[in-house]
CSV table of C-alpha atoms and ligand atoms in Angstrom, one decimal:
chain,number,residue,atom,x,y,z
A,277,MET,CA,-33.3,-7.8,3.0
A,278,LYS,CA,-32.9,-4.3,1.6
A,279,ILE,CA,-31.1,-1.1,2.5
A,280,SER,CA,-33.9,1.4,3.0
A,281,GLU,CA,-32.0,4.5,4.1
A,282,ILE,CA,-28.5,5.7,4.7
A,283,LYS,CA,-27.9,8.7,7.0
A,284,VAL,CA,-24.6,10.6,6.9
A,285,LEU,CA,-24.3,12.4,10.3
A,286,VAL,CA,-21.7,14.9,11.5
A,287,THR,CA,-21.1,15.9,15.1
A,288,CYS,CA,-18.5,17.9,17.0
A,289,PRO,CA,-18.3,16.8,20.6
A,290,GLY,CA,-14.8,18.4,20.9
A,291,ARG,CA,-13.7,17.4,17.4
A,292,ASN,CA,-15.6,16.5,14.2
A,293,PHE,CA,-16.8,12.9,13.5
A,294,VAL,CA,-18.7,11.7,10.4
A,295,THR,CA,-20.9,8.7,11.0
A,296,VAL,CA,-22.8,6.6,8.4
A,297,LYS,CA,-25.9,4.8,9.6
A,298,ILE,CA,-27.3,2.2,7.2
A,299,VAL,CA,-30.9,1.3,7.9
A,300,THR,CA,-32.5,-1.9,6.5
A,301,ASP,CA,-36.2,-2.8,5.9
A,302,ALA,CA,-35.7,-5.5,8.5
A,303,GLY,CA,-35.2,-2.8,11.2
A,304,VAL,CA,-31.5,-3.8,11.7
A,305,TYR,CA,-29.0,-0.9,11.3
A,306,GLY,CA,-25.3,-0.7,11.0
A,307,LEU,CA,-22.7,2.0,11.8
A,308,GLY,CA,-19.5,3.2,10.0
A,309,ASP,CA,-16.9,5.9,10.6
A,310,ALA,CA,-16.1,8.3,7.7
A,311,THR,CA,-14.0,10.9,9.5
A,312,ILE,CA,-11.1,12.6,7.8
A,313,ASN,CA,-9.7,15.2,10.0
A,314,GLY,CA,-10.0,18.6,8.3
A,315,ARG,CA,-11.8,17.2,5.2
A,316,GLU,CA,-15.1,16.1,6.7
A,317,GLN,CA,-17.4,17.8,4.3
A,318,ALA,CA,-15.7,16.3,1.3
A,319,VAL,CA,-16.5,12.8,2.5
A,320,ILE,CA,-20.0,13.8,3.4
A,321,ALA,CA,-20.6,15.2,-0.2
A,322,CYS,CA,-19.0,12.1,-1.7
A,323,LEU,CA,-21.3,9.8,0.3
A,324,ASN,CA,-24.5,11.8,-0.1
A,325,GLU,CA,-24.1,12.8,-3.8
A,326,HIS,CA,-22.3,9.8,-5.2
A,327,VAL,CA,-22.4,6.7,-3.0
A,328,VAL,CA,-25.7,6.6,-1.1
A,329,PRO,CA,-28.1,6.8,-4.2
A,330,CYS,CA,-26.5,3.6,-5.7
A,331,LEU,CA,-27.1,1.6,-2.5
A,332,ILE,CA,-30.7,2.1,-1.7
A,333,ASP,CA,-32.7,-1.2,-2.2
A,334,ARG,CA,-29.4,-3.2,-2.4
A,335,ASP,CA,-29.1,-6.3,-0.2
A,336,PRO,CA,-26.9,-5.2,2.7
A,337,GLN,CA,-25.6,-8.8,3.1
A,338,ASP,CA,-23.6,-8.5,-0.2
A,339,ILE,CA,-20.6,-6.8,1.5
A,340,GLU,CA,-18.0,-8.0,-1.0
A,341,ASP,CA,-20.0,-7.1,-4.1
A,342,ILE,CA,-20.8,-3.7,-2.7
A,343,TRP,CA,-17.2,-3.1,-1.9
A,344,GLN,CA,-16.1,-4.1,-5.4
A,345,TYR,CA,-18.9,-2.0,-6.9
A,346,LEU,CA,-17.7,1.1,-5.1
A,347,TYR,CA,-14.0,0.4,-5.7
A,348,ARG,CA,-13.5,-1.6,-8.9
A,349,GLY,CA,-16.7,-0.3,-10.4
A,350,VAL,CA,-15.6,3.3,-10.1
A,351,TYR,CA,-13.3,4.8,-12.8
A,352,TRP,CA,-11.9,7.4,-10.3
A,353,ARG,CA,-10.7,4.9,-7.7
A,354,ARG,CA,-8.6,5.2,-4.5
A,355,GLY,CA,-7.7,8.4,-2.7
A,356,PRO,CA,-8.6,9.3,0.9
A,357,ILE,CA,-12.1,10.7,0.3
A,358,GLY,CA,-13.4,7.9,-1.8
A,359,MET,CA,-11.8,5.2,0.3
A,360,ALA,CA,-13.2,6.8,3.6
A,361,ALA,CA,-16.7,6.7,2.0
A,362,ILE,CA,-16.2,3.1,1.1
A,363,ALA,CA,-14.8,2.4,4.5
A,364,ALA,CA,-17.9,3.7,6.4
A,365,ILE,CA,-20.3,1.8,4.2
A,366,ASP,CA,-18.3,-1.4,4.6
A,367,MET,CA,-18.0,-1.1,8.4
A,368,ALA,CA,-21.8,-0.5,8.6
A,369,LEU,CA,-22.4,-3.6,6.5
A,370,TRP,CA,-20.2,-5.8,8.7
A,371,ASP,CA,-22.1,-4.4,11.7
A,372,ILE,CA,-25.4,-5.4,10.1
A,373,LYS,CA,-24.1,-8.9,9.1
A,374,GLY,CA,-23.0,-9.5,12.7
A,375,LYS,CA,-26.3,-8.4,14.1
A,376,ILE,CA,-28.2,-10.6,11.7
A,377,ALA,CA,-26.0,-13.6,12.6
A,378,GLY,CA,-26.0,-12.8,16.3
A,379,LEU,CA,-22.2,-12.8,16.3
A,380,PRO,CA,-19.5,-10.3,17.0
A,381,VAL,CA,-17.6,-9.3,13.8
A,382,TYR,CA,-14.4,-11.1,15.0
A,383,GLN,CA,-16.2,-14.4,14.7
A,384,LEU,CA,-17.2,-13.6,11.1
A,385,LEU,CA,-13.5,-12.9,10.3
A,386,GLY,CA,-12.5,-16.4,11.6
A,387,GLY,CA,-12.5,-16.1,15.3
A,388,ARG,CA,-10.0,-14.8,17.9
A,389,SER,CA,-6.2,-15.3,17.7
A,390,ARG,CA,-5.7,-13.9,21.2
A,391,LYS,CA,-7.3,-13.2,24.5
A,392,SER,CA,-6.8,-9.5,24.5
A,393,VAL,CA,-5.4,-6.6,22.5
A,394,THR,CA,-2.2,-4.8,23.7
A,395,LEU,CA,-2.4,-1.0,23.5
A,396,TYR,CA,0.2,1.7,23.4
A,397,ALA,CA,-0.5,5.0,25.1
A,398,HIS,CA,0.8,8.5,24.5
A,399,ALA,CA,3.1,10.3,26.9
A,400,ASN,CA,3.7,13.9,25.9
A,401,GLY,CA,5.4,16.8,27.6
A,402,GLU,CA,6.8,20.3,27.3
A,403,THR,CA,10.1,18.9,28.7
A,404,ILE,CA,11.8,15.5,28.7
A,405,ASP,CA,11.2,15.2,32.4
A,406,GLU,CA,7.5,16.0,32.1
A,407,THR,CA,7.2,13.4,29.3
A,408,LEU,CA,8.9,10.8,31.4
A,409,GLU,CA,6.7,11.6,34.4
A,410,ASN,CA,3.6,11.2,32.2
A,411,ALA,CA,5.0,7.9,30.9
A,412,ALA,CA,5.6,6.7,34.5
A,413,ALA,CA,2.0,7.5,35.3
A,414,LEU,CA,0.8,5.5,32.3
A,415,MET,CA,3.0,2.6,33.4
A,416,ASP,CA,1.3,2.8,36.8
A,417,GLN,CA,-2.0,2.4,35.0
A,418,GLY,CA,-0.7,-0.8,33.5
A,419,PHE,CA,0.5,0.2,30.0
A,420,LYS,CA,3.5,-1.8,28.9
A,421,ALA,CA,4.0,0.2,25.6
A,422,ILE,CA,4.3,3.9,25.5
A,423,ARG,CA,4.9,6.5,22.7
A,424,LEU,CA,7.1,9.3,23.8
A,425,GLN,CA,6.8,12.8,22.3
A,426,SER,CA,8.5,15.9,23.8
A,427,ALA,CA,8.5,19.6,22.8
A,428,ILE,CA,11.6,20.6,20.8
A,429,PRO,CA,13.5,23.4,22.5
A,430,GLY,CA,13.7,26.4,20.1
A,431,LEU,CA,10.6,25.6,18.1
A,432,PRO,CA,7.3,27.3,19.0
A,433,VAL,CA,5.0,24.2,18.7
A,434,THR,CA,5.8,20.5,18.4
A,435,TYR,CA,3.6,17.7,17.0
A,436,GLY,CA,2.0,15.7,19.7
A,437,VAL,CA,2.5,18.3,22.5
A,438,LEU,CA,-0.6,20.4,22.9
A,439,GLY,CA,-0.7,21.7,26.4
A,440,GLU,CA,-3.9,21.4,28.5
A,441,GLN,CA,-5.7,24.5,27.1
A,442,LYS,CA,-4.6,24.3,23.5
A,443,ASP,CA,-6.8,22.2,21.3
A,444,TYR,CA,-6.9,22.7,17.5
A,445,PHE,CA,-10.0,24.9,17.7
A,446,GLU,CA,-8.3,27.2,20.2
A,447,LEU,CA,-5.1,27.4,18.1
A,448,GLN,CA,-7.3,28.4,15.1
A,449,GLY,CA,-9.3,31.1,16.8
A,450,ASN,CA,-12.6,32.4,15.4
A,451,ARG,CA,-11.6,32.4,11.8
A,452,PRO,CA,-10.3,28.8,11.3
A,453,LEU,CA,-7.2,28.6,9.2
A,454,PRO,CA,-4.5,26.0,9.4
A,455,PRO,CA,-2.1,26.9,12.3
A,456,GLU,CA,1.5,27.2,11.1
A,457,GLU,CA,4.3,25.3,12.7
A,458,GLU,CA,8.1,25.4,12.2
A,459,TRP,CA,10.5,22.5,11.7
A,460,SER,CA,14.2,22.0,12.2
A,461,THR,CA,15.7,18.6,12.0
A,462,LYS,CA,18.9,19.7,13.8
A,463,LYS,CA,17.0,20.8,16.9
A,464,TYR,CA,14.8,17.7,16.8
A,465,TYR,CA,17.7,15.1,16.6
A,466,LYS,CA,19.3,16.5,19.7
A,467,LEU,CA,16.0,16.4,21.7
A,468,VAL,CA,14.8,13.0,20.6
A,469,VAL,CA,18.0,11.1,21.2
A,470,GLU,CA,18.2,12.6,24.7
A,471,LEU,CA,14.6,11.7,25.3
A,472,PHE,CA,15.1,8.0,24.6
A,473,LYS,CA,18.5,7.9,26.4
A,474,LYS,CA,16.9,9.3,29.6
A,475,ALA,CA,13.8,7.0,29.2
A,476,ARG,CA,16.0,3.9,29.1
A,477,GLU,CA,18.0,5.1,32.1
A,478,LYS,CA,14.8,5.7,34.0
A,479,PHE,CA,12.7,2.7,33.0
A,480,GLY,CA,15.2,0.0,32.1
A,481,PRO,CA,14.9,-2.4,29.2
A,482,ASP,CA,11.4,-4.0,29.7
A,483,VAL,CA,8.9,-1.3,28.7
A,484,HIS,CA,8.1,-1.0,25.0
A,485,LEU,CA,9.0,2.5,23.8
A,486,LEU,CA,7.7,4.1,20.5
A,487,HIS,CA,8.0,7.4,18.7
A,488,ASP,CA,6.2,9.2,15.9
A,489,VAL,CA,8.5,11.3,13.6
A,490,HIS,CA,5.3,12.4,11.7
A,491,SER,CA,7.1,12.3,8.4
A,492,ARG,CA,9.2,15.4,9.1
A,493,LEU,CA,12.6,13.9,8.0
A,494,THR,CA,14.1,13.3,4.5
A,495,PRO,CA,15.0,9.6,3.8
A,496,ILE,CA,18.7,10.1,4.7
A,497,GLU,CA,17.8,12.0,7.9
A,498,ALA,CA,15.3,9.2,8.8
A,499,ALA,CA,18.1,6.7,8.3
A,500,ARG,CA,20.4,8.6,10.6
A,501,LEU,CA,17.8,9.0,13.3
A,502,SER,CA,16.9,5.3,13.2
A,503,LYS,CA,20.6,4.5,13.6
A,504,LEU,CA,21.1,7.0,16.5
A,505,LEU,CA,18.1,5.4,18.3
A,506,GLU,CA,19.3,1.8,18.0
A,507,PRO,CA,20.8,1.7,21.5
A,508,TYR,CA,17.4,2.5,23.0
A,509,ASP,CA,15.6,-0.5,21.5
A,510,LEU,CA,12.4,1.1,20.2
A,511,MET,CA,9.4,-1.2,19.5
A,512,PHE,CA,9.0,1.0,16.4
A,513,LEU,CA,9.8,4.3,14.9
A,514,GLU,CA,6.7,5.6,13.2
A,515,ASP,CA,6.5,7.6,9.9
A,516,ALA,CA,10.3,8.3,9.8
A,517,CYS,CA,9.8,9.9,6.4
A,518,ILE,CA,7.1,10.2,3.7
A,519,ALA,CA,6.5,7.0,1.6
A,520,GLU,CA,4.8,8.5,-1.5
A,521,ASN,CA,8.0,7.1,-3.0
A,522,GLN,CA,8.1,3.7,-1.3
A,523,ASP,CA,11.8,3.2,-2.3
A,524,SER,CA,12.6,5.8,0.4
A,525,PHE,CA,12.1,3.1,3.0
A,526,LYS,CA,14.7,0.9,1.3
A,527,LEU,CA,17.2,3.5,2.0
A,528,VAL,CA,16.2,3.8,5.7
A,529,ARG,CA,16.0,0.0,6.1
A,530,ASN,CA,19.5,-0.5,4.7
A,531,HIS,CA,21.0,1.6,7.5
A,532,THR,CA,19.3,0.4,10.6
A,533,VAL,CA,17.8,-2.4,12.7
A,534,THR,CA,15.3,0.0,14.4
A,535,PRO,CA,11.9,-1.4,13.6
A,536,LEU,CA,9.9,0.8,11.2
A,537,ALA,CA,6.2,1.5,11.1
A,538,ILE,CA,4.1,3.5,8.7
A,539,GLY,CA,0.6,3.7,7.1
A,540,GLU,CA,-1.9,5.9,8.9
A,541,THR,CA,-2.6,8.0,5.8
A,542,PHE,CA,-2.6,5.0,3.4
A,543,ASN,CA,-5.8,4.2,1.5
A,544,SER,CA,-5.2,0.8,-0.1
A,545,ILE,CA,-2.7,-2.0,-0.5
A,546,TRP,CA,-1.2,0.0,-3.4
A,547,ASP,CA,0.2,2.6,-1.0
A,548,CYS,CA,2.2,-0.1,0.8
A,549,LYS,CA,2.7,-3.0,-1.6
A,550,GLU,CA,6.4,-2.5,-2.1
A,551,LEU,CA,7.0,-1.5,1.6
A,552,ILE,CA,5.5,-4.8,2.6
A,553,GLN,CA,6.7,-7.2,-0.1
A,554,ASN,CA,10.3,-6.0,0.2
A,555,GLN,CA,10.0,-6.2,4.0
A,556,TRP,CA,11.2,-2.6,4.3
A,557,ILE,CA,8.8,-2.1,7.3
A,558,ASP,CA,7.9,-4.1,10.4
A,559,TYR,CA,4.4,-2.7,11.2
A,560,ILE,CA,1.6,-1.5,9.0
A,561,ARG,CA,-0.4,1.3,10.6
A,562,ALA,CA,-3.4,1.6,8.2
A,563,ALA,CA,-6.8,2.4,9.7
A,564,ALA,CA,-10.2,0.8,8.8
A,565,THR,CA,-11.6,4.3,8.3
A,566,HIS,CA,-9.0,5.4,5.8
A,567,ALA,CA,-8.1,2.1,4.0
A,568,GLY,CA,-11.5,0.8,2.8
A,569,GLY,CA,-13.1,-0.4,6.0
A,570,ILE,CA,-12.8,-3.9,7.4
A,571,THR,CA,-12.7,-5.5,4.0
A,572,GLY,CA,-9.9,-3.2,2.8
A,573,LEU,CA,-7.8,-3.4,6.0
A,574,ARG,CA,-8.2,-7.2,6.3
A,575,ARG,CA,-6.7,-7.6,2.8
A,576,ILE,CA,-3.7,-5.4,3.8
A,577,ILE,CA,-3.2,-7.3,7.0
A,578,ASP,CA,-3.4,-10.7,5.2
A,579,PHE,CA,-0.8,-9.5,2.6
A,580,ALA,CA,1.4,-8.2,5.5
A,581,ALA,CA,1.2,-11.6,7.3
A,582,ILE,CA,2.9,-13.5,4.6
A,583,HIS,CA,5.8,-11.0,4.7
A,584,ASP,CA,6.3,-11.0,8.4
A,585,VAL,CA,4.9,-7.5,8.8
A,586,LYS,CA,2.6,-6.9,11.8
A,587,SER,CA,-0.5,-4.7,12.1
A,588,ALA,CA,-0.5,-1.7,14.4
A,589,PRO,CA,-3.7,0.3,13.5
A,590,HIS,CA,-3.8,4.0,13.8
A,591,GLY,CA,-5.7,5.1,16.9
A,592,ALA,CA,-5.7,8.9,16.9
A,593,PRO,CA,-8.5,10.7,18.7
A,594,ASP,CA,-9.8,11.9,15.3
A,595,LEU,CA,-10.9,8.3,14.4
A,596,SER,CA,-14.4,7.8,16.0
A,597,PRO,CA,-15.2,5.1,18.5
A,598,ILE,CA,-16.8,3.2,15.6
A,599,CYS,CA,-13.4,2.8,14.0
A,600,PHE,CA,-12.0,1.8,17.4
A,601,ALA,CA,-14.6,-0.9,17.6
A,602,ALA,CA,-13.8,-2.1,14.0
A,603,HIS,CA,-10.1,-2.3,15.1
A,604,MET,CA,-11.0,-4.2,18.2
A,605,HIS,CA,-12.4,-7.0,16.0
A,606,LEU,CA,-9.5,-6.9,13.4
A,607,ASP,CA,-6.9,-6.8,16.3
A,608,SER,CA,-8.5,-9.8,18.0
A,609,TRP,CA,-8.6,-11.8,14.8
A,610,ALA,CA,-5.4,-10.9,13.0
A,611,PRO,CA,-2.8,-13.7,13.3
A,612,ASN,CA,-0.1,-11.1,12.7
A,613,PHE,CA,-1.4,-8.4,15.1
A,614,GLY,CA,1.3,-6.3,16.6
A,615,ILE,CA,-0.1,-3.5,18.8
A,616,GLN,CA,-3.0,-1.0,18.8
A,617,GLU,CA,-2.5,2.7,19.2
A,618,TYR,CA,-4.7,4.1,22.0
A,619,SER,CA,-5.2,7.9,22.7
A,620,GLY,CA,-7.0,7.4,26.0
A,621,ALA,CA,-10.6,7.6,27.0
A,622,VAL,CA,-12.8,9.9,24.9
A,623,ASN,CA,-14.3,13.0,26.5
A,624,GLU,CA,-17.7,13.0,28.3
A,625,GLN,CA,-19.7,14.4,25.3
A,626,THR,CA,-18.2,11.8,22.9
A,627,ALA,CA,-18.9,9.0,25.3
A,628,LYS,CA,-22.5,10.2,25.5
A,629,ILE,CA,-22.9,9.9,21.7
A,630,PHE,CA,-20.9,6.8,21.0
A,631,LYS,CA,-21.5,4.0,23.4
A,632,HIS,CA,-19.3,1.0,23.0
A,633,ALA,CA,-19.1,-2.3,24.7
A,634,HIS,CA,-15.3,-2.9,24.5
A,635,GLU,CA,-13.3,-2.9,27.7
A,636,VAL,CA,-10.0,-1.2,28.3
A,637,ASN,CA,-8.1,-2.2,31.4
A,638,ASP,CA,-4.4,-2.2,32.5
A,639,GLY,CA,-3.1,-1.1,29.0
A,640,THR,CA,-5.1,-3.9,27.4
A,641,ALA,CA,-8.4,-4.0,25.5
A,642,PHE,CA,-11.0,-6.8,25.4
A,643,VAL,CA,-13.3,-7.1,22.4
A,644,SER,CA,-17.0,-7.3,23.2
A,645,ASP,CA,-19.1,-10.2,22.3
A,646,ALA,CA,-22.1,-8.0,21.4
A,647,PRO,CA,-23.4,-8.9,17.9
A,648,GLY,CA,-21.9,-6.7,15.1
A,649,LEU,CA,-19.3,-4.1,15.9
A,650,GLY,CA,-20.5,-3.6,19.5
A,651,VAL,CA,-20.9,0.2,19.3
A,652,ASP,CA,-24.0,2.5,19.1
A,653,PHE,CA,-24.7,6.1,18.1
A,654,ASP,CA,-27.1,8.4,19.9
A,655,GLU,CA,-28.4,10.7,17.1
A,656,GLU,CA,-30.2,13.1,19.5
A,657,ALA,CA,-27.0,13.6,21.6
A,658,ALA,CA,-25.0,14.0,18.5
A,659,ALA,CA,-27.3,16.8,17.2
A,660,GLU,CA,-26.4,18.9,20.3
A,661,TYR,CA,-22.9,19.4,18.9
A,662,PRO,CA,-23.0,20.8,15.4
A,663,TYR,CA,-20.1,20.6,12.9
A,664,LYS,CA,-17.3,23.2,13.3
A,665,ARG,CA,-14.8,23.8,10.5
A,666,SER,CA,-11.3,22.9,11.6
A,667,TYR,CA,-7.9,22.4,10.0
A,668,LEU,CA,-4.8,20.4,10.8
A,669,PRO,CA,-1.7,22.6,11.0
A,670,VAL,CA,0.8,23.1,8.2
A,671,SER,CA,4.5,23.1,8.7
A,672,ARG,CA,7.4,25.2,7.3
A,673,LEU,CA,11.1,25.0,7.6
A,674,GLU,CA,12.8,27.9,9.5
A,675,ASP,CA,13.4,29.7,6.2
A,676,GLY,CA,9.7,29.6,5.3
A,677,THR,CA,9.8,26.6,2.9
A,678,MET,CA,6.6,24.6,3.0
A,679,TRP,CA,7.3,21.2,4.7
A,680,HIS,CA,5.4,18.0,5.6
A,681,TRP,CA,3.2,18.4,8.7
B,112,LIG,C1,-0.9,10.5,14.5
B,112,LIG,C2,-2.1,11.4,14.5
B,112,LIG,O1,-1.8,9.0,16.0
B,112,LIG,C3,-0.9,9.3,15.3
B,112,LIG,O2,0.1,8.6,15.2
B,112,LIG,O3,0.1,10.7,13.6
B,112,LIG,O4,-2.1,12.1,15.7
B,112,LIG,C4,-2.3,12.3,13.3
B,112,LIG,O5,-1.5,13.4,13.4
B,112,LIG,C5,-3.8,12.7,13.2
B,112,LIG,O6,-4.5,11.5,13.1
B,112,LIG,C6,-4.1,13.6,12.1
B,112,LIG,O7,-5.4,13.8,11.9
B,113,LIG,MG1,1.3,9.0,13.5
């Protein structure tokens, strides 16, 4: 069997998604997600100019050799762009292998470790009360784990709290440039501690509560917040600080028993080796799209398993339903699965383009038994929504200093 064509397709049904379609001479095709929010064209160029030409006429069944060829074989290895390109190719090859075998990908990984996949949903609000009302509504829908994010009084915009009308395109206007946000740790501490205090008062001890700091704190600030939140028993505190220096998490860990999670921007095991082997974190949040596909993420999850670190894959709306499908298989297989982030159902346009067979019910997902990844891509529908340039915001401290977004 040979790879006869590889298409790299971009569509914007409300946000940009980059999809790889590998077509074989046997007529079977596979799909992969290569979306990097705000850097879509860089991955497209990397694929079209550098990756695709090397793969035409190769046997699509050689997943491992192709992964090694694109990773080990390349002098300029790692980094988000290269690893997203590898990821999309890798997912598409697993999809093809499953279709040839007539088996869902989780069976190729070794079979299921569980009946279903627990999801955590997002409750956001302009006020604490609104956030808690939204959380209550999600609990009514069956969610047993909820991430709480609330607007910070005194700051113009807060991560995770985009009102109904405001999407990133609207924030950016006709001449897209990164929207600017402001950060103040002092204002944030007060809000976030109050948010979780009220949440526990209202909901009691049983519901799993989570929160994403989105890397805004310094290591010592992160340590302080983790400690302040201890009475409210979080399932995990996400991205408490940046981990470019992995030692930062040693500092946080030494001060708290709040479980820690990180990893959505990681590209390989080398971004989290010390975090995992020293057991400075409890959950690894890497995504198949950004960490080298199913092959890359499976290795990270296996390494995490022997250090008692659980998986909790990134599930933001900027990962396409193809990535969601890949996660469904990894989540169903991984012996050390923790929880899957879920940002809710996709919009109508996206659902028209990406059709997947995985079921979501009562805060739980059920992996499909369709051969391969169990997701399809409608090229004609996708062509109706052309690419639109878009940026993620940037963040500054109140005095204007550039900060982590
Ligand atoms: C996030 C994302 O889902 C999450 O936890 O931190 O919303 C993240 O901001 C986006 O994926 C960025 O593109
Ligand atoms: Mg996050």
